[in-house]
Every structure is written in structure tokens, then in C-alpha cells.
Coordinates of C-alpha atoms in Angstrom, one line a residue:
X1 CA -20.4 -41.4 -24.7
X2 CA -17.2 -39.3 -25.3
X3 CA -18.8 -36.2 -24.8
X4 CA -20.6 -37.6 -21.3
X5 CA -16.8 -38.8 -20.0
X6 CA -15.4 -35.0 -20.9
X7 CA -18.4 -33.6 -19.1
X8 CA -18.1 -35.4 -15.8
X9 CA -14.5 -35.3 -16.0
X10 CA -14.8 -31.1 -16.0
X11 CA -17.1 -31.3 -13.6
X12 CA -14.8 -33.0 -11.7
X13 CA -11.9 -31.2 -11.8
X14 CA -14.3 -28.0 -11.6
X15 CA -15.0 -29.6 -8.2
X16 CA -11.5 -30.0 -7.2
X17 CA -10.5 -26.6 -7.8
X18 CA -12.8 -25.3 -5.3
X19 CA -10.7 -24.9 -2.6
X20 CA -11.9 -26.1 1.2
X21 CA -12.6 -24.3 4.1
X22 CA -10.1 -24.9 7.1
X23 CA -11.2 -24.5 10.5
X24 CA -8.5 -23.6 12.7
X25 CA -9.2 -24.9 16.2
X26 CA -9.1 -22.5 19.1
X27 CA -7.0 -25.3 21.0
X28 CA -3.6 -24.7 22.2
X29 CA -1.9 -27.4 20.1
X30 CA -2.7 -25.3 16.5
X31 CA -1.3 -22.1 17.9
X32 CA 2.0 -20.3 18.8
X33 CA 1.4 -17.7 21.2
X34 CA 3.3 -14.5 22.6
X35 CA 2.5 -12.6 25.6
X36 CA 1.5 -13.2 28.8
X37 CA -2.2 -12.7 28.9
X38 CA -3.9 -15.1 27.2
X39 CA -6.1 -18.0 27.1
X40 CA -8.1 -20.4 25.4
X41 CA -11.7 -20.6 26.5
X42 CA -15.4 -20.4 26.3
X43 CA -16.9 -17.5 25.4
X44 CA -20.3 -16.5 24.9
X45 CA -20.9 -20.4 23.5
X46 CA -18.1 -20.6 21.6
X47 CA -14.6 -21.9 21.7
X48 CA -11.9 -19.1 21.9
X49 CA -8.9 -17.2 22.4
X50 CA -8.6 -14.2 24.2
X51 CA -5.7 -12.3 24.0
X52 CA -4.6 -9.0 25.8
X53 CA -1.7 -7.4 25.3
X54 CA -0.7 -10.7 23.4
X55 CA -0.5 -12.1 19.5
X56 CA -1.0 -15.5 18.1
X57 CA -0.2 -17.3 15.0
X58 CA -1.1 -20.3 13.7
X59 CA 0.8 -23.6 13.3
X60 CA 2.1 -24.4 9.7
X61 CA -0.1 -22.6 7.4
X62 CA 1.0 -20.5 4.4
X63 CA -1.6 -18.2 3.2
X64 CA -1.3 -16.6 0.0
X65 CA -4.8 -16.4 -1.8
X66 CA -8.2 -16.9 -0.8
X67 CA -10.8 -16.4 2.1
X68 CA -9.5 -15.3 5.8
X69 CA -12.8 -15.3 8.2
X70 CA -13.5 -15.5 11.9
X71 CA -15.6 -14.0 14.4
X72 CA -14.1 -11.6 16.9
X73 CA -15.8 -9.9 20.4
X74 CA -14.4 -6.6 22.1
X75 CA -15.5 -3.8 24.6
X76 CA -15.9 0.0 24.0
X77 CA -13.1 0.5 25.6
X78 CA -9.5 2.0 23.4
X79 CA -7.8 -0.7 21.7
X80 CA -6.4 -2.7 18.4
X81 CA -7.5 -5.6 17.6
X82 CA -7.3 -7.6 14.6
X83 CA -5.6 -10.5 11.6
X84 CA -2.7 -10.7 10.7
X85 CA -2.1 -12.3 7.6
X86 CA 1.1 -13.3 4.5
X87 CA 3.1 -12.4 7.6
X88 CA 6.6 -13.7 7.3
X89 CA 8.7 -15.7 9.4
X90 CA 10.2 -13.1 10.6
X91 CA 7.0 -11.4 12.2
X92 CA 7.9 -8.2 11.1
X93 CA 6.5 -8.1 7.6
X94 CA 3.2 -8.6 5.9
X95 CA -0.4 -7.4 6.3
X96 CA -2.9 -6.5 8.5
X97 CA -6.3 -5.4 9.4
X98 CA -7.3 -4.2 12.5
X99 CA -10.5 -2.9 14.3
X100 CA -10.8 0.3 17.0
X101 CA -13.9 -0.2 18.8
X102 CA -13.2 3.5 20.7
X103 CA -13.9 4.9 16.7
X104 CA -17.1 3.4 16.8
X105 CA -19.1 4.9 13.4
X106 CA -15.8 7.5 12.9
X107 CA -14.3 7.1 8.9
X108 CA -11.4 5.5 10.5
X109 CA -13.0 2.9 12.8
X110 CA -10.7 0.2 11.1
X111 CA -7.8 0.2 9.4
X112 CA -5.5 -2.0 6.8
X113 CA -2.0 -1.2 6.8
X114 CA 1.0 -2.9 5.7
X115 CA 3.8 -4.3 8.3
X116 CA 7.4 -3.2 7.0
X117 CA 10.2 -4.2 9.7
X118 CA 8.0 -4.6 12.5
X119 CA 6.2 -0.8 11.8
X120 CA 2.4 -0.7 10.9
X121 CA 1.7 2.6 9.0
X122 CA -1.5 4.0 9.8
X123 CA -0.1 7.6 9.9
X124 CA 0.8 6.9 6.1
X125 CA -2.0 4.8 5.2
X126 CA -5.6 6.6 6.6
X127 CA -9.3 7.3 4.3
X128 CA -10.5 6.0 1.8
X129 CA -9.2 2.4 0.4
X130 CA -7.5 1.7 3.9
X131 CA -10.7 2.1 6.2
X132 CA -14.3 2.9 6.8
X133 CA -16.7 3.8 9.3
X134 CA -18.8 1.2 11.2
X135 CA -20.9 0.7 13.9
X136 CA -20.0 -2.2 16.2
X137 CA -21.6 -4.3 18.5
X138 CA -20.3 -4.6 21.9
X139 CA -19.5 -7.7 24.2
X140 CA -21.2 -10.0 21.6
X141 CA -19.9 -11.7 18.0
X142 CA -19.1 -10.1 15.1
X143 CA -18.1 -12.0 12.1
X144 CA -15.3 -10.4 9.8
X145 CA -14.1 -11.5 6.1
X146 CA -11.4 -11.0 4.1
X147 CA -10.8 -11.6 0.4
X148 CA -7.2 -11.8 -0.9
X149 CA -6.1 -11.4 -4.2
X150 CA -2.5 -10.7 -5.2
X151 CA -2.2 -7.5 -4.5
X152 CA -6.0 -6.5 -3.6
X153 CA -8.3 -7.1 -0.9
X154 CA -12.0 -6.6 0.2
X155 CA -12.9 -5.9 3.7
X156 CA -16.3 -7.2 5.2
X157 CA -17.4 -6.9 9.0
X158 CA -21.5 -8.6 9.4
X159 CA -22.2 -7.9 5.6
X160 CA -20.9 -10.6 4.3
X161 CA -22.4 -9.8 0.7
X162 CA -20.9 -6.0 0.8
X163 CA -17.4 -5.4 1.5
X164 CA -16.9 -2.4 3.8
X165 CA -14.1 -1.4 1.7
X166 CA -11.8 -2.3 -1.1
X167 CA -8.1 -1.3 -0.8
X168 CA -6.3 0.4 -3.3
X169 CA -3.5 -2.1 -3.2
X170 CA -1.7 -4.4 -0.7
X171 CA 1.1 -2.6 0.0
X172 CA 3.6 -5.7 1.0
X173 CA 4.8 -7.5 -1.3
X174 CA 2.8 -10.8 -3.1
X175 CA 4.2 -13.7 -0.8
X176 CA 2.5 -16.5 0.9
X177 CA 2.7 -16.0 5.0
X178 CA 1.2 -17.0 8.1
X179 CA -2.0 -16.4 9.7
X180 CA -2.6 -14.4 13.3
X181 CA -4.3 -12.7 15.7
X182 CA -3.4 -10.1 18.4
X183 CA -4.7 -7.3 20.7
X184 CA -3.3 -4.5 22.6
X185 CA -4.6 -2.5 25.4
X186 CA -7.6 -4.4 26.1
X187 CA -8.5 -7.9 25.5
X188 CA -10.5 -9.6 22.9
X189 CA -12.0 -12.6 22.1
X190 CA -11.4 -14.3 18.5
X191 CA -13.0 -17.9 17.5
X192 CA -14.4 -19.7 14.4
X193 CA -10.7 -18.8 12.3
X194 CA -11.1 -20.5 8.7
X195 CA -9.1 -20.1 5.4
X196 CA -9.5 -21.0 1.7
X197 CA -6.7 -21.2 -0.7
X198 CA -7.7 -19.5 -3.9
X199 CA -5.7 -19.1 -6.6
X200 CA -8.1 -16.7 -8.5
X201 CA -10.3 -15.5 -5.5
X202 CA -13.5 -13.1 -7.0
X203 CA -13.5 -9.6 -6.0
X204 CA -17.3 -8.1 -5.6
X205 CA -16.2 -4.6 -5.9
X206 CA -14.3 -2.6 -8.7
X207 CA -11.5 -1.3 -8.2
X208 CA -10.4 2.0 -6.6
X209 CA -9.2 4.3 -9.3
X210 CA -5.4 5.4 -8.2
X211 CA -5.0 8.9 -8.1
X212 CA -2.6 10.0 -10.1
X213 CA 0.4 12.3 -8.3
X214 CA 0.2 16.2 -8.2
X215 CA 2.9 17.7 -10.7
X216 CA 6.3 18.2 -9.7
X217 CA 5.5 15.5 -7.2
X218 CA 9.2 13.8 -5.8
X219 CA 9.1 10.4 -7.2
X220 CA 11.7 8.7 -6.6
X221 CA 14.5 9.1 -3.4
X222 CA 18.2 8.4 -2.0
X223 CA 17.4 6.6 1.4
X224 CA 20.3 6.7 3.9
X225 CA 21.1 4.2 6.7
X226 CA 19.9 4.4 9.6
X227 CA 21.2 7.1 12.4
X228 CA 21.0 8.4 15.6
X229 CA 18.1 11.4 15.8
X230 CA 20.6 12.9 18.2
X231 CA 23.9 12.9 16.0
X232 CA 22.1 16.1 13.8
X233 CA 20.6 17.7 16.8
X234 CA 22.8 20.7 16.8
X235 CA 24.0 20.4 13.0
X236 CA 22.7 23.3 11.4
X237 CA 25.2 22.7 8.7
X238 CA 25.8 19.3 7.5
X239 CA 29.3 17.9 8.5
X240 CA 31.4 16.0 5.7
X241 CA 32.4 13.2 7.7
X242 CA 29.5 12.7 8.7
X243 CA 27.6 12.6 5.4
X244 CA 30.4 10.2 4.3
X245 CA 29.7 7.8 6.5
X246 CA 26.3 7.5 5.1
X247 CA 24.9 4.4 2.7
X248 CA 22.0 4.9 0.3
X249 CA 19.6 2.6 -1.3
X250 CA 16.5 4.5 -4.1
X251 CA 13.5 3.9 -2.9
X252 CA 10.4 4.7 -5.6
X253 CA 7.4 6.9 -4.5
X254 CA 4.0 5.1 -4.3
X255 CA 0.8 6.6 -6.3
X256 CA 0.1 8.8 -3.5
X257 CA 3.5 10.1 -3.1
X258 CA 4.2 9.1 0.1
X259 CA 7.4 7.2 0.5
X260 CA 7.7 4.1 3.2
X261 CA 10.8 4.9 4.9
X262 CA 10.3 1.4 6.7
X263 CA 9.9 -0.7 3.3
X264 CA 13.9 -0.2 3.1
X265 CA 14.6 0.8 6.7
X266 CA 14.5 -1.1 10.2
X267 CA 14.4 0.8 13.6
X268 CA 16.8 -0.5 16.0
X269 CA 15.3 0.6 19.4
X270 CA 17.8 -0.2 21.6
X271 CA 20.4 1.6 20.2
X272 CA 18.4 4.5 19.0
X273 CA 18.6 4.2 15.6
X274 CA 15.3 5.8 14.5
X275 CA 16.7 8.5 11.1
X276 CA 17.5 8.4 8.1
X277 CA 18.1 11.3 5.4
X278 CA 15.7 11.1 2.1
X279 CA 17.6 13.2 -0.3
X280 CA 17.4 14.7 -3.6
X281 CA 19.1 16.9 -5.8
X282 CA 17.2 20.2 -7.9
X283 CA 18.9 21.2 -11.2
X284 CA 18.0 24.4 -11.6
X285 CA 18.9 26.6 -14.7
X286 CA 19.4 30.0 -12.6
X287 CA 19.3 31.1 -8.7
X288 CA 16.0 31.3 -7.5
X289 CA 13.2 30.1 -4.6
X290 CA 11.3 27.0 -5.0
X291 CA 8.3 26.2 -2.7
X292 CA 8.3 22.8 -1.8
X293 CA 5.4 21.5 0.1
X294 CA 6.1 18.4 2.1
X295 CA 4.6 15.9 4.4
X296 CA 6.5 13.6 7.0
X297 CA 6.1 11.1 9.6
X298 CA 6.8 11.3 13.1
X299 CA 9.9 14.1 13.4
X300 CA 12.0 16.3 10.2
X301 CA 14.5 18.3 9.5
X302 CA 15.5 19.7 6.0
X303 CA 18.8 21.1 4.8
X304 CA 19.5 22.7 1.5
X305 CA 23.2 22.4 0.5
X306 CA 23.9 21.0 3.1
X307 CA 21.5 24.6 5.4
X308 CA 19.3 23.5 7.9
X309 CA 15.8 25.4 6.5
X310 CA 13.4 23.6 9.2
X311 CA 12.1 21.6 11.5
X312 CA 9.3 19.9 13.0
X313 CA 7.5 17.9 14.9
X314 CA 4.2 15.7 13.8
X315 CA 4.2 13.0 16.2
X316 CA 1.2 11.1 17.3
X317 CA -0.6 13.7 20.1
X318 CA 1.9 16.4 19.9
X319 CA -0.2 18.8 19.2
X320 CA -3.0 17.9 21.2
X321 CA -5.0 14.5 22.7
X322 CA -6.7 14.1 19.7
X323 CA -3.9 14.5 17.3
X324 CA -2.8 11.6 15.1
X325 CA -0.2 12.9 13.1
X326 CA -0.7 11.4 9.9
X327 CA 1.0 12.3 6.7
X328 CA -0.2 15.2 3.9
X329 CA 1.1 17.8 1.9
X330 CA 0.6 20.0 5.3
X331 CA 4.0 21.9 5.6
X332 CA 5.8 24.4 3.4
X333 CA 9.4 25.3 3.4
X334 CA 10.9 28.0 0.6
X335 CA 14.4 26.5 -0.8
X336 CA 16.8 28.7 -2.1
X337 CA 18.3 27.4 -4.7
X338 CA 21.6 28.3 -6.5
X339 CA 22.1 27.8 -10.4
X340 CA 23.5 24.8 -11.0
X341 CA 23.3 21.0 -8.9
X342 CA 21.3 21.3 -5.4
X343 CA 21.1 19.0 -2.7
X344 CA 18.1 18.2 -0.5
X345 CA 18.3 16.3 2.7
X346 CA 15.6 15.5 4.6
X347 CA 15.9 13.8 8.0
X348 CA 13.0 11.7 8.9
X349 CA 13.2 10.3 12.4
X350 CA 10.2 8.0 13.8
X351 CA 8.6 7.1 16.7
X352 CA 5.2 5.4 16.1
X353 CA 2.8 4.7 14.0
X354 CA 4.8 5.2 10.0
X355 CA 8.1 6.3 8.8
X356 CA 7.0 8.4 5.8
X357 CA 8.0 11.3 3.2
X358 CA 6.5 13.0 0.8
X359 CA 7.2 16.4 -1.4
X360 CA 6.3 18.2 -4.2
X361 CA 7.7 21.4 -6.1
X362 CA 4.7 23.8 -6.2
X363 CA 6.0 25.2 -9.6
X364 CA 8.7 22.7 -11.1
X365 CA 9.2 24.8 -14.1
X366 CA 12.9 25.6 -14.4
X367 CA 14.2 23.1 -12.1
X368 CA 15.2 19.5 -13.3
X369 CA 14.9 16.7 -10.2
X370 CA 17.4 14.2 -10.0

């Protein structure tokens, strides 16, 4: 009879630890909305939301772990539509996933992306383990899926029994947040929003393997506060009081080498604020030239004791219509180096779409970096 109580008593509390599936109603009571265009309504049989230019979050719930599913409906035509979810009070920080209908069957017809200070990064987060292609369907349902885990997620869209992709990592940090929807450029329709809290949620996929950074890869940075773009325009030496004024915070490299600028960094529009300097100092152990190829995100310029060596310009079309700007080891600059200390200041100014470095030494041999 003992062993018959401890049975039923497991399955019991096996039963309770499966968590239940909320359904968020598409009513205006369960939702805080921003924007203008928006509305709750009937579409294609079911009860919705569309929202156009517009975002929407929902009323009192803290997501951490779990499920996120809902169905979503969209034209051809360009636009972003997608979740947001662990997004904190604030609304400027946590995660998201997001669908371009105008990449229909293109590698990077969705996208995950973290939200630092109110920036998502797709320039700095694009390929593999942040998107995939797919081919949608227009002007009708599709159901999407997500699967949270600390700091991994699956992505499904239709398939529910294959995730479309498997991130490499959730890049914001492991924090319970809200739940949301929004859409720009075009309108979309969402419906059928539900949620389970999982502690332990089960990932059907392995996971991606992390690359492991090129040698003589920059690792770690200095990140100064945040300037005008304009106060360095025509500095083509650094001035002391000027670099006195600065603060710093270190900021670490992720696996990929690319550095988030935005993790430690806000933009303040208004008053133009959009720079900071990443910097670094060589030790070298004699006078030479070091090749450094870099990456950056949107505008850069680079000084070496204090020398501006270059400048650029990768912004979102800048190049062309088709140009997206997004971050690589795609640039080269030669740095003369004395014997001795060095100093390396990089100005990285953004505009849209990530706030990013990235650098290696293409032969670190003979140079120590501090």
C-alpha cells in the first residue's frame, strides 16, 4: 500500500509540474498598446490585433522559461514584424524575433536579435544561429513557436516538430520579462498568443558549436561615454582635453569577436550623442607595422597614438539599395606602431541597425595587447 501512495503521489506532482498553457486574449483589456494604428479585430475567423507602425505588450506577465506561440498573418510587402519577449520594464531591453516577408525564401528571411538600450542588432547578429530561410504564406495564418531556455532558444514557423533554427546563445541577459508584439512599415495581424512557464523547457536540436575566435583576435575593450560624432570631425590628432573628459567601462568580446557597443552604451537621439571610442593599447617589443583587420557598425574612425589612420563609412544602403551593412572582418588598416606602450582608439558612431566592433592582429607575434 506504501508503494501505491508514493506512486500516485509522483504522479501527481509529475502532473503539477507540467506547466499550463495561457491564452492571452486579443481583447483590449489584456494589452498595453503604443502607436496609433491599431486595432483589435476579426480576421480571417479569428480574433486579432493588427498593428502598423505600432507595438503591444501584454498585461502583467513575466516570462522567463517555457513555450511563446501564436499565429501571425502579413503581406509581401517590406516590413518587420514579430515577438518580443523577457523584455524589461524599461522597453528597451530583452529579446526578439522577427519575420521579413520581402526576404521571402532568402537565408535571412527572419531574424533573432537581442534589444540593448532600445537598439536591435541585426547588422551584428546575421547567418547561421540568428536566422534561416523560409518560404511564407501570404495574407493567410501562419503559426510560429518559440522555445526558451536560459540562455538558448529554438525557432519554429508551420513545423512545429522541426525548429527552423537554434540560436547560438541569447544574447541578453537571463531575466524574466514581458511578452509583445509589434510591426513596422506595414501592418500585420497577430492572434492565438499563449505561454508556458517552464523551468526546464526540452530543446529538440543540439546545440550550435561556438566558433572559437581567430588568433590575435581583440578580446576584451575600454568603452568610452558617449559623444557627439561631430566633436572629432576635424580631429585628425586627438586633443588632450578632450580625451580627459572621457569615462570608460571594459566591455568583453563575444565568441564571435564582435563587441555590442549598445550592451554598455545608450544613444541619446536628441542630443546627438551616437559615439563612443573602443580603445586598446599594443605593447610591442620594437617599432614596426601591424595589420589589423577590423569590422564596425554603422560609421569609424581609428587613431594610433592619438593619428587618425582611417575612416569609414558602413551604414545601412550606403553603398548601394541593397546594402545592409553588417559587421565582418571586411576592412584593413596598417598601424605603425612605436616600441614600447600604443594606444588604439576607435570611434564607433551608429545610426541603425547595431553598434558593433570587432579587430584582430593578423600576426600578433611580438606585440602584447593590453
Amino acid at each position: 500500500m506504501k508503494t501505491n501512495i508514493l506512486l500516485y503521489l509522483f504522479f501527481f506532482i509529475g502532473l503539477a509540474s507540467q506547466a499550463q498553457k495561457v491564452t492571452v486574449p486579443m481583447k483590449a483589456s489584456h494589452w498595453q498598446v503604443a502607436g496609433k494604428d491599431y486595432k483589435f479585430t476579426n480576421y480571417k475567423g479569428k480574433p486579432s490585433l493588427y498593428l502598423k507602425n505600432s507595438g503591444a505588450g501584454v498585461k502583467g506577465v513575466k516570462f522567463l522559461n517555457g513555450i511563446i506561440e501564436f499565429d501571425i498573418a502579413f503581406s509581401q510587402k517590406r516590413q518587420f514584424s514579430g515577438v518580443l519577449f523577457r523584455l524589461q520594464e524599461d522597453n528597451q531591453n530583452g529579446e526578439e524575433f522577427y519575420l521579413r516577408p520581402h526576404q521571402d525564401g532568402n537565408p535571412d528571411a527572419n531574424q533573432y536579435t537581442p534589444r540593448f538600450n532600445g537598439l536591435a542588432s541585426w547588422q551584428l547578429y546575421y547567418g547561421k544561429g540568428h536566422a534561416n530561410k523560409f518560404k511564407y504564406k501570404y495574407d493567410q495564418w501562419m503559426h510560429v513557436k518559440i522555445i526558451v531556455a536560459d540562455d538558448q532558444a529554438e525557432f519554429y514557423i508551420e513545423d512545429m516538430d522541426k525548429p527552423l533554427f537554434r540560436a547560438y546563445e541569447l544574447k541578453y541577459k537571463v531575466k524574466a520579462g514581458s511578452l509583445g508584439f509589434y510591426s513596422s512599415l506595414q501592418g500585420a495581424y497577430f492572434a492565438n498568443l499563449c505561454y508556458q512557464k517552464i523551468a526546464k523547457p526540452t530543446l529538440k536540436g543540439k546545440p550550435l558549436e561556438r566558433p572559437k575566435p581567430d588568433k590575435g583576435t581583440i578580446t576584451q575593450w575600454q568603452v568610452s561615454s558617449v559623444f557627439k560624432e561631430t566633436t572629432i570631425e576635424n580631429q585628425y590628432r586627438l586633443k588632450n582635453d578632450f580625451k580627459s573628459s572621457l569615462k570608460w567601462n571594459n566591455l568583453k568580446a563575444e565568441f564571435s569577436g564582435t563587441a555590442n557597443l549598445a550592451s554598455i552604451s545608450k544613444i541619446n537621439r536628441k542630443q546627438k550623442l551616437n559615439t563612443v571610442f573602443a580603445r586598446v593599447v599594443i605593447e610591442s617589443d620594437k617599432a614596426q607595422i601591424k595589420k589589423l583587420d577590423f569590422g564596425y557598425s554603422d560609421r569609424v574612425r581609428v587613431y594610433c597614438n592619438d593619428q587618425l589612420m582611417y575612416s569609414g563609412n558602413n551604414g545601412f544602403r550606403t553603398r548601394d539599395y541593397r546594402y545592409l551593412g553588417t559587421i565582418g572582418y571586411f576592412d584593413t588598416v596598417y598601424l605603425p606602431l612605436k616600441k614600447g606602450k600604443n594606444e588604439i582608439w576607435m570611434a564607433v558612431s551608429e545610426n541603425f541597425g547595431g553598434w558593433g566592433i570587432k579587430a584582430k592582429l593578423n600576426n600578433p607575434d611580438g606585440v602584447k595587447v593590453e
